[in-house]
Amino acid sequence: GQNIDQPTEMTATEGAIVQINCTYQTSGFNGLFWYQQHAGEAPTFLSYNVLDGLEEKGRFSSFLSRSKGYSYLLLKELQMKDSASYLCAVRGPGGGSYIPTFGRGTSLIVHP
Amino acid sequence: EAQVTQNPRYLITVTGKKLTVTCSQNMNHEYMSWYRQDPGLGLRQIYYSMNVEVTDKGDVPEGYKVSRKEKRNFPLILESPSPNQTSLYFCASRRTSGGPYYEQYFGPGTRLTVT
């Protein structure tokens, strides 16, 4: 099975940097996703890591360490619109028919 | 515009009254799936489909049915809804070949209340 842990809520200041952590224990691992979800809206894809290391995409970066079962999402130059829930999801074994397991999400509140 | 659409967006119904939530995508994706999202539990997959006429159970399939008669459509059927199926439902699709196949595109969600 899969078990994913991430903090329930975080707060940060506009313009700052915030790091959202995700740890996982899985019976098989084929990659880790980060999604952003604004209240009442659909999740939108942010990143996918399958190899160790840092992937940078604009203000957002995602890091993965497979040996530690650990990932983080780094948000720089925070804006008010970044207030949202951030979902960590692990892709298990199964090739094309994988069932991603989602964490419960981290609610990020950005204040002025 | 590439998108996943769901209907209805909001539905209030009574226990036992059969309902169908439709899902359609215009990206020619092979893979489609249904999730439910509940407070404190995160997104959980109900059913998925790898292609036309190929469906399989996700983590929480009890009380739900699906069908995939056409590539673009993947309706979710609740034959006899119960209050514990009150939830926010999302349909999603992705490709399985010919490019990045890991990114799922989600529909706008259907908020279902069963009284």
CSV table of N, CA and C in Angstrom, one decimal, chain B:
chain,number,residue,atom,x,y,z
B,1,GLU,N,-10.6,24.5,-27.3
B,1,GLU,CA,-9.8,24.5,-26.1
B,1,GLU,C,-9.9,23.1,-25.5
B,2,ALA,N,-8.7,22.6,-25.1
B,2,ALA,CA,-8.6,21.2,-24.5
B,2,ALA,C,-9.2,21.3,-23.1
B,3,GLN,N,-10.1,20.4,-22.9
B,3,GLN,CA,-10.8,20.4,-21.6
B,3,GLN,C,-11.5,19.1,-21.3
B,4,VAL,N,-11.8,19.0,-20.0
B,4,VAL,CA,-12.6,17.9,-19.5
B,4,VAL,C,-13.9,18.6,-18.9
B,5,THR,N,-15.0,18.1,-19.3
B,5,THR,CA,-16.3,18.7,-18.8
B,5,THR,C,-17.1,17.7,-18.0
B,6,GLN,N,-17.8,18.2,-17.1
B,6,GLN,CA,-18.6,17.4,-16.2
B,6,GLN,C,-20.0,18.0,-16.1
B,7,ASN,N,-21.0,17.2,-16.0
B,7,ASN,CA,-22.4,17.7,-15.7
B,7,ASN,C,-23.2,16.7,-14.9
B,8,PRO,N,-24.0,17.2,-14.0
B,8,PRO,CA,-24.1,18.6,-13.6
B,8,PRO,C,-22.9,19.0,-12.7
B,9,ARG,N,-22.8,20.3,-12.4
B,9,ARG,CA,-21.8,20.8,-11.5
B,9,ARG,C,-22.2,20.7,-10.1
B,10,TYR,N,-23.5,20.8,-9.9
B,10,TYR,CA,-24.1,20.7,-8.5
B,10,TYR,C,-25.4,19.8,-8.6
B,11,LEU,N,-25.5,18.9,-7.6
B,11,LEU,CA,-26.7,18.1,-7.6
B,11,LEU,C,-27.1,17.7,-6.2
B,12,ILE,N,-28.3,18.0,-5.9
B,12,ILE,CA,-28.9,17.5,-4.6
B,12,ILE,C,-30.0,16.5,-4.9
B,13,THR,N,-29.8,15.3,-4.3
B,13,THR,CA,-30.8,14.3,-4.6
B,13,THR,C,-31.2,13.5,-3.3
B,14,VAL,N,-32.0,12.6,-3.5
B,14,VAL,CA,-32.5,11.8,-2.3
B,14,VAL,C,-31.9,10.4,-2.4
B,15,THR,N,-31.9,9.8,-1.2
B,15,THR,CA,-31.4,8.4,-1.1
B,15,THR,C,-32.2,7.5,-2.1
B,16,GLY,N,-31.4,6.7,-2.8
B,16,GLY,CA,-32.0,5.7,-3.7
B,16,GLY,C,-32.4,6.1,-5.1
B,17,LYS,N,-32.3,7.3,-5.4
B,17,LYS,CA,-32.7,7.8,-6.7
B,17,LYS,C,-31.5,7.8,-7.6
B,18,LYS,N,-31.6,6.9,-8.6
B,18,LYS,CA,-30.5,6.7,-9.5
B,18,LYS,C,-30.0,8.0,-10.2
B,19,LEU,N,-28.7,8.2,-10.3
B,19,LEU,CA,-28.3,9.4,-11.0
B,19,LEU,C,-27.0,9.0,-11.8
B,20,THR,N,-26.8,9.9,-12.8
B,20,THR,CA,-25.6,9.7,-13.7
B,20,THR,C,-24.9,11.1,-13.7
B,21,VAL,N,-23.6,11.1,-13.5
B,21,VAL,CA,-22.8,12.3,-13.7
B,21,VAL,C,-21.9,12.0,-15.0
B,22,THR,N,-22.1,12.9,-16.0
B,22,THR,CA,-21.4,12.7,-17.2
B,22,THR,C,-20.0,13.4,-17.2
B,23,CYS,N,-19.1,12.8,-18.0
B,23,CYS,CA,-17.8,13.3,-18.2
B,23,CYS,C,-17.4,13.2,-19.6
B,24,SER,N,-16.8,14.2,-20.2
B,24,SER,CA,-16.4,14.2,-21.6
B,24,SER,C,-15.1,14.9,-21.7
B,25,GLN,N,-14.2,14.4,-22.6
B,25,GLN,CA,-12.9,15.1,-22.8
B,25,GLN,C,-12.7,15.2,-24.3
B,26,ASN,N,-12.1,16.2,-24.8
B,26,ASN,CA,-11.9,16.5,-26.2
B,26,ASN,C,-10.4,16.4,-26.6
B,27,MET,N,-9.6,15.7,-25.8
B,27,MET,CA,-8.2,15.6,-26.1
B,27,MET,C,-7.8,14.2,-26.7
B,28,ASN,N,-8.8,13.4,-27.0
B,28,ASN,CA,-8.5,12.0,-27.5
B,28,ASN,C,-7.6,11.2,-26.5
B,29,HIS,N,-7.8,11.4,-25.2
B,29,HIS,CA,-7.1,10.7,-24.2
B,29,HIS,C,-7.6,9.3,-24.1
B,30,GLU,N,-6.7,8.3,-23.9
B,30,GLU,CA,-7.1,6.9,-23.7
B,30,GLU,C,-7.6,6.7,-22.3
B,31,TYR,N,-7.0,7.3,-21.4
B,31,TYR,CA,-7.2,7.0,-19.9
B,31,TYR,C,-8.1,8.0,-19.3
B,32,MET,N,-9.2,7.5,-18.6
B,32,MET,CA,-10.1,8.4,-17.9
B,32,MET,C,-10.3,7.8,-16.5
B,33,SER,N,-10.6,8.6,-15.6
B,33,SER,CA,-10.8,8.1,-14.2
B,33,SER,C,-11.8,9.0,-13.5
B,34,TRP,N,-12.3,8.5,-12.4
B,34,TRP,CA,-13.2,9.2,-11.5
B,34,TRP,C,-12.6,9.2,-10.1
B,35,TYR,N,-12.6,10.4,-9.4
B,35,TYR,CA,-12.2,10.5,-8.1
B,35,TYR,C,-13.3,11.1,-7.2
B,36,ARG,N,-13.2,10.9,-5.9
B,36,ARG,CA,-14.0,11.6,-5.0
B,36,ARG,C,-13.1,12.3,-4.0
B,37,GLN,N,-13.5,13.5,-3.5
B,37,GLN,CA,-12.7,14.2,-2.6
B,37,GLN,C,-13.5,14.6,-1.4
B,38,ASP,N,-13.0,14.2,-0.3
B,38,ASP,CA,-13.7,14.4,1.0
B,38,ASP,C,-12.8,15.1,2.0
B,39,PRO,N,-13.3,16.0,2.8
B,39,PRO,CA,-12.4,16.7,3.7
B,39,PRO,C,-11.6,15.8,4.6
B,40,GLY,N,-10.3,16.0,4.7
B,40,GLY,CA,-9.5,15.2,5.5
B,40,GLY,C,-9.1,13.9,4.9
B,41,LEU,N,-9.6,13.6,3.8
B,41,LEU,CA,-9.3,12.3,3.2
B,41,LEU,C,-8.5,12.4,1.8
B,42,GLY,N,-8.6,13.5,1.3
B,42,GLY,CA,-7.9,13.7,0.0
B,42,GLY,C,-8.6,13.1,-1.2
B,43,LEU,N,-8.0,13.1,-2.3
B,43,LEU,CA,-8.6,12.5,-3.5
B,43,LEU,C,-8.4,11.0,-3.5
B,44,ARG,N,-9.5,10.3,-3.8
B,44,ARG,CA,-9.5,8.8,-3.9
B,44,ARG,C,-10.1,8.4,-5.2
B,45,GLN,N,-9.4,7.4,-5.8
B,45,GLN,CA,-9.9,7.0,-7.1
B,45,GLN,C,-11.0,6.0,-7.0
B,46,ILE,N,-12.1,6.2,-7.8
B,46,ILE,CA,-13.2,5.3,-7.8
B,46,ILE,C,-13.1,4.2,-8.8
B,47,TYR,N,-13.0,4.6,-10.1
B,47,TYR,CA,-12.9,3.7,-11.2
B,47,TYR,C,-11.9,4.4,-12.2
B,48,TYR,N,-11.4,3.6,-13.1
B,48,TYR,CA,-10.6,4.1,-14.2
B,48,TYR,C,-10.8,3.3,-15.4
B,49,SER,N,-10.4,3.9,-16.5
B,49,SER,CA,-10.6,3.2,-17.8
B,49,SER,C,-9.4,3.4,-18.7
B,50,MET,N,-8.8,2.3,-19.1
B,50,MET,CA,-7.6,2.5,-20.0
B,50,MET,C,-8.0,2.8,-21.4
B,51,ASN,N,-9.2,2.4,-21.8
B,51,ASN,CA,-9.6,2.7,-23.2
B,51,ASN,C,-11.1,2.2,-23.3
B,52,VAL,N,-11.6,2.3,-24.5
B,52,VAL,CA,-13.0,2.0,-24.7
B,52,VAL,C,-13.2,0.5,-24.3
B,53,GLU,N,-14.3,0.3,-23.6
B,53,GLU,CA,-14.7,-1.0,-23.1
B,53,GLU,C,-13.8,-1.7,-22.1
B,54,VAL,N,-12.8,-0.9,-21.6
B,54,VAL,CA,-11.9,-1.4,-20.6
B,54,VAL,C,-12.0,-0.5,-19.3
B,55,THR,N,-12.6,-1.1,-18.3
B,55,THR,CA,-12.7,-0.3,-17.0
B,55,THR,C,-12.2,-1.2,-15.9
B,56,ASP,N,-11.8,-0.6,-14.8
B,56,ASP,CA,-11.3,-1.3,-13.6
B,56,ASP,C,-11.5,-0.5,-12.3
B,57,LYS,N,-11.6,-1.2,-11.2
B,57,LYS,CA,-11.9,-0.6,-9.9
B,57,LYS,C,-10.6,0.2,-9.4
B,58,GLY,N,-10.9,1.3,-8.8
B,58,GLY,CA,-9.9,2.1,-8.1
B,58,GLY,C,-9.9,1.7,-6.6
B,59,ASP,N,-9.7,2.6,-5.8
B,59,ASP,CA,-9.6,2.3,-4.3
B,59,ASP,C,-11.0,2.3,-3.6
B,60,VAL,N,-11.9,3.0,-4.2
B,60,VAL,CA,-13.3,3.1,-3.5
B,60,VAL,C,-14.4,2.9,-4.5
B,61,PRO,N,-14.6,1.7,-5.1
B,61,PRO,CA,-15.6,1.5,-6.1
B,61,PRO,C,-17.0,1.2,-5.6
B,62,GLU,N,-17.1,0.8,-4.3
B,62,GLU,CA,-18.4,0.3,-3.9
B,62,GLU,C,-19.5,1.4,-4.0
B,63,GLY,N,-20.6,1.0,-4.6
B,63,GLY,CA,-21.7,1.9,-4.8
B,63,GLY,C,-21.7,2.7,-6.1
B,64,TYR,N,-20.7,2.4,-6.9
B,64,TYR,CA,-20.6,3.1,-8.2
B,64,TYR,C,-20.5,2.2,-9.4
B,65,LYS,N,-20.9,2.7,-10.5
B,65,LYS,CA,-20.7,1.9,-11.8
B,65,LYS,C,-20.2,2.9,-12.8
B,66,VAL,N,-19.5,2.4,-13.8
B,66,VAL,CA,-19.0,3.2,-14.9
B,66,VAL,C,-19.2,2.5,-16.2
B,67,SER,N,-19.1,3.2,-17.3
B,67,SER,CA,-19.1,2.6,-18.6
B,67,SER,C,-18.2,3.4,-19.5
B,68,ARG,N,-17.6,2.8,-20.5
B,68,ARG,CA,-16.8,3.5,-21.5
B,68,ARG,C,-17.1,2.9,-22.9
B,69,LYS,N,-18.2,3.5,-23.5
B,69,LYS,CA,-18.6,3.0,-24.8
B,69,LYS,C,-18.0,3.9,-25.9
B,70,GLU,N,-17.6,5.1,-25.6
B,70,GLU,CA,-16.9,5.9,-26.5
B,70,GLU,C,-15.7,6.5,-25.8
B,71,LYS,N,-14.7,6.8,-26.6
B,71,LYS,CA,-13.4,7.2,-26.1
B,71,LYS,C,-13.6,8.5,-25.3
B,72,ARG,N,-14.4,9.4,-25.7
B,72,ARG,CA,-14.5,10.7,-25.1
B,72,ARG,C,-15.3,10.8,-23.9
B,73,ASN,N,-16.2,9.8,-23.6
B,73,ASN,CA,-17.1,9.9,-22.5
B,73,ASN,C,-16.9,8.8,-21.5
B,74,PHE,N,-17.1,9.1,-20.2
B,74,PHE,CA,-16.9,8.2,-19.1
B,74,PHE,C,-17.9,8.5,-18.0
B,75,PRO,N,-19.1,8.2,-18.1
B,75,PRO,CA,-20.1,8.5,-17.1
B,75,PRO,C,-20.0,7.7,-15.8
B,76,LEU,N,-20.3,8.4,-14.7
B,76,LEU,CA,-20.3,7.7,-13.4
B,76,LEU,C,-21.8,7.5,-13.0
B,77,ILE,N,-22.1,6.3,-12.6
B,77,ILE,CA,-23.5,6.0,-12.3
B,77,ILE,C,-23.6,5.6,-10.8
B,78,LEU,N,-24.6,6.2,-10.2
B,78,LEU,CA,-24.9,5.8,-8.8
B,78,LEU,C,-26.3,5.2,-8.8
B,79,GLU,N,-26.3,3.9,-8.8
B,79,GLU,CA,-27.6,3.2,-8.9
B,79,GLU,C,-28.6,3.5,-7.8
B,80,SER,N,-28.1,3.5,-6.6
B,80,SER,CA,-28.9,3.8,-5.4
B,80,SER,C,-28.1,4.6,-4.4
B,81,PRO,N,-28.0,5.9,-4.7
B,81,PRO,CA,-27.2,6.8,-3.9
B,81,PRO,C,-27.5,6.8,-2.4
B,82,SER,N,-26.5,6.9,-1.6
B,82,SER,CA,-26.7,7.0,-0.1
B,82,SER,C,-26.0,8.2,0.4
B,83,PRO,N,-26.3,8.7,1.6
B,83,PRO,CA,-25.7,9.9,2.1
B,83,PRO,C,-24.2,9.9,2.2
B,84,ASN,N,-23.6,8.7,2.4
B,84,ASN,CA,-22.2,8.6,2.5
B,84,ASN,C,-21.5,8.8,1.1
B,85,GLN,N,-22.3,9.0,0.1
B,85,GLN,CA,-21.7,9.3,-1.2
B,85,GLN,C,-21.8,10.8,-1.5
B,86,THR,N,-22.2,11.6,-0.5
B,86,THR,CA,-22.1,13.0,-0.6
B,86,THR,C,-20.7,13.4,-0.6
B,87,SER,N,-20.3,14.1,-1.7
B,87,SER,CA,-18.9,14.3,-1.9
B,87,SER,C,-18.7,15.3,-3.1
B,88,LEU,N,-17.4,15.6,-3.3
B,88,LEU,CA,-17.0,16.4,-4.5
B,88,LEU,C,-16.4,15.4,-5.5
B,89,TYR,N,-16.9,15.3,-6.7
B,89,TYR,CA,-16.4,14.3,-7.6
B,89,TYR,C,-15.7,15.0,-8.8
B,90,PHE,N,-14.5,14.4,-9.1
B,90,PHE,CA,-13.8,14.9,-10.3
B,90,PHE,C,-13.5,13.7,-11.3
B,91,CYS,N,-13.7,14.1,-12.5
B,91,CYS,CA,-13.3,13.3,-13.6
B,91,CYS,C,-11.9,13.7,-14.1
B,92,ALA,N,-11.1,12.8,-14.6
B,92,ALA,CA,-9.8,13.2,-15.1
B,92,ALA,C,-9.5,12.4,-16.3
B,93,SER,N,-8.6,12.9,-17.1
B,93,SER,CA,-8.1,12.1,-18.3
B,93,SER,C,-6.7,12.4,-18.5
B,94,ARG,N,-6.0,11.5,-19.2
B,94,ARG,CA,-4.6,11.6,-19.6
B,94,ARG,C,-4.3,10.7,-20.8
B,95,ARG,N,-3.3,11.0,-21.5
B,95,ARG,CA,-2.9,10.1,-22.6
B,95,ARG,C,-2.1,8.9,-22.0
B,96,THR,N,-2.0,7.9,-22.7
B,96,THR,CA,-1.1,6.8,-22.3
B,96,THR,C,0.0,6.5,-23.2
B,97,SER,N,0.1,7.3,-24.3
B,97,SER,CA,1.2,7.1,-25.2
B,97,SER,C,1.4,8.4,-26.1
B,98,GLY,N,2.5,8.5,-26.8
B,98,GLY,CA,2.7,9.6,-27.7
B,98,GLY,C,3.0,10.9,-27.0
B,99,GLY,N,3.7,10.9,-25.9
B,99,GLY,CA,4.1,12.1,-25.2
B,99,GLY,C,4.0,12.0,-23.7
B,100,PRO,N,4.2,13.1,-23.0
B,100,PRO,CA,4.1,13.0,-21.5
B,100,PRO,C,2.8,12.4,-21.1
B,101,TYR,N,2.8,11.3,-20.5
B,101,TYR,CA,1.5,10.6,-20.2
B,101,TYR,C,1.2,10.6,-18.7
B,102,TYR,N,1.9,11.4,-17.9
B,102,TYR,CA,1.7,11.4,-16.5
B,102,TYR,C,0.8,12.5,-16.0
B,103,GLU,N,0.6,13.5,-16.9
B,103,GLU,CA,-0.2,14.7,-16.4
B,103,GLU,C,-1.7,14.4,-16.6
B,104,GLN,N,-2.4,14.4,-15.5
B,104,GLN,CA,-3.8,14.3,-15.6
B,104,GLN,C,-4.5,15.6,-15.7
B,105,TYR,N,-5.6,15.7,-16.5
B,105,TYR,CA,-6.4,16.9,-16.7
B,105,TYR,C,-7.7,16.6,-16.0
B,106,PHE,N,-8.0,17.5,-15.0
B,106,PHE,CA,-9.2,17.3,-14.2
B,106,PHE,C,-10.4,18.1,-14.8
B,107,GLY,N,-11.6,17.6,-14.6
B,107,GLY,CA,-12.8,18.4,-14.9
B,107,GLY,C,-13.0,19.3,-13.7
B,108,PRO,N,-14.1,20.2,-13.9
B,108,PRO,CA,-14.3,21.2,-12.9
B,108,PRO,C,-14.9,20.7,-11.6
B,109,GLY,N,-15.4,19.5,-11.5
B,109,GLY,CA,-15.9,18.9,-10.3
B,109,GLY,C,-17.5,18.9,-10.3
B,110,THR,N,-18.0,18.0,-9.6
B,110,THR,CA,-19.5,17.9,-9.4
B,110,THR,C,-19.7,17.7,-7.9
B,111,ARG,N,-20.4,18.7,-7.3
B,111,ARG,CA,-20.7,18.6,-5.9
B,111,ARG,C,-22.0,17.9,-5.7
B,112,LEU,N,-22.0,16.7,-5.1
B,112,LEU,CA,-23.2,15.9,-5.0
B,112,LEU,C,-23.6,15.9,-3.5
B,113,THR,N,-24.8,16.1,-3.2
B,113,THR,CA,-25.4,16.0,-1.9
B,113,THR,C,-26.5,15.0,-1.9
B,114,VAL,N,-26.5,13.9,-1.1
B,114,VAL,CA,-27.5,12.9,-1.0
B,114,VAL,C,-28.2,13.0,0.3
B,115,THR,N,-29.5,13.3,0.3
B,115,THR,CA,-30.2,13.5,1.6
B,115,THR,C,-31.0,12.3,2.0
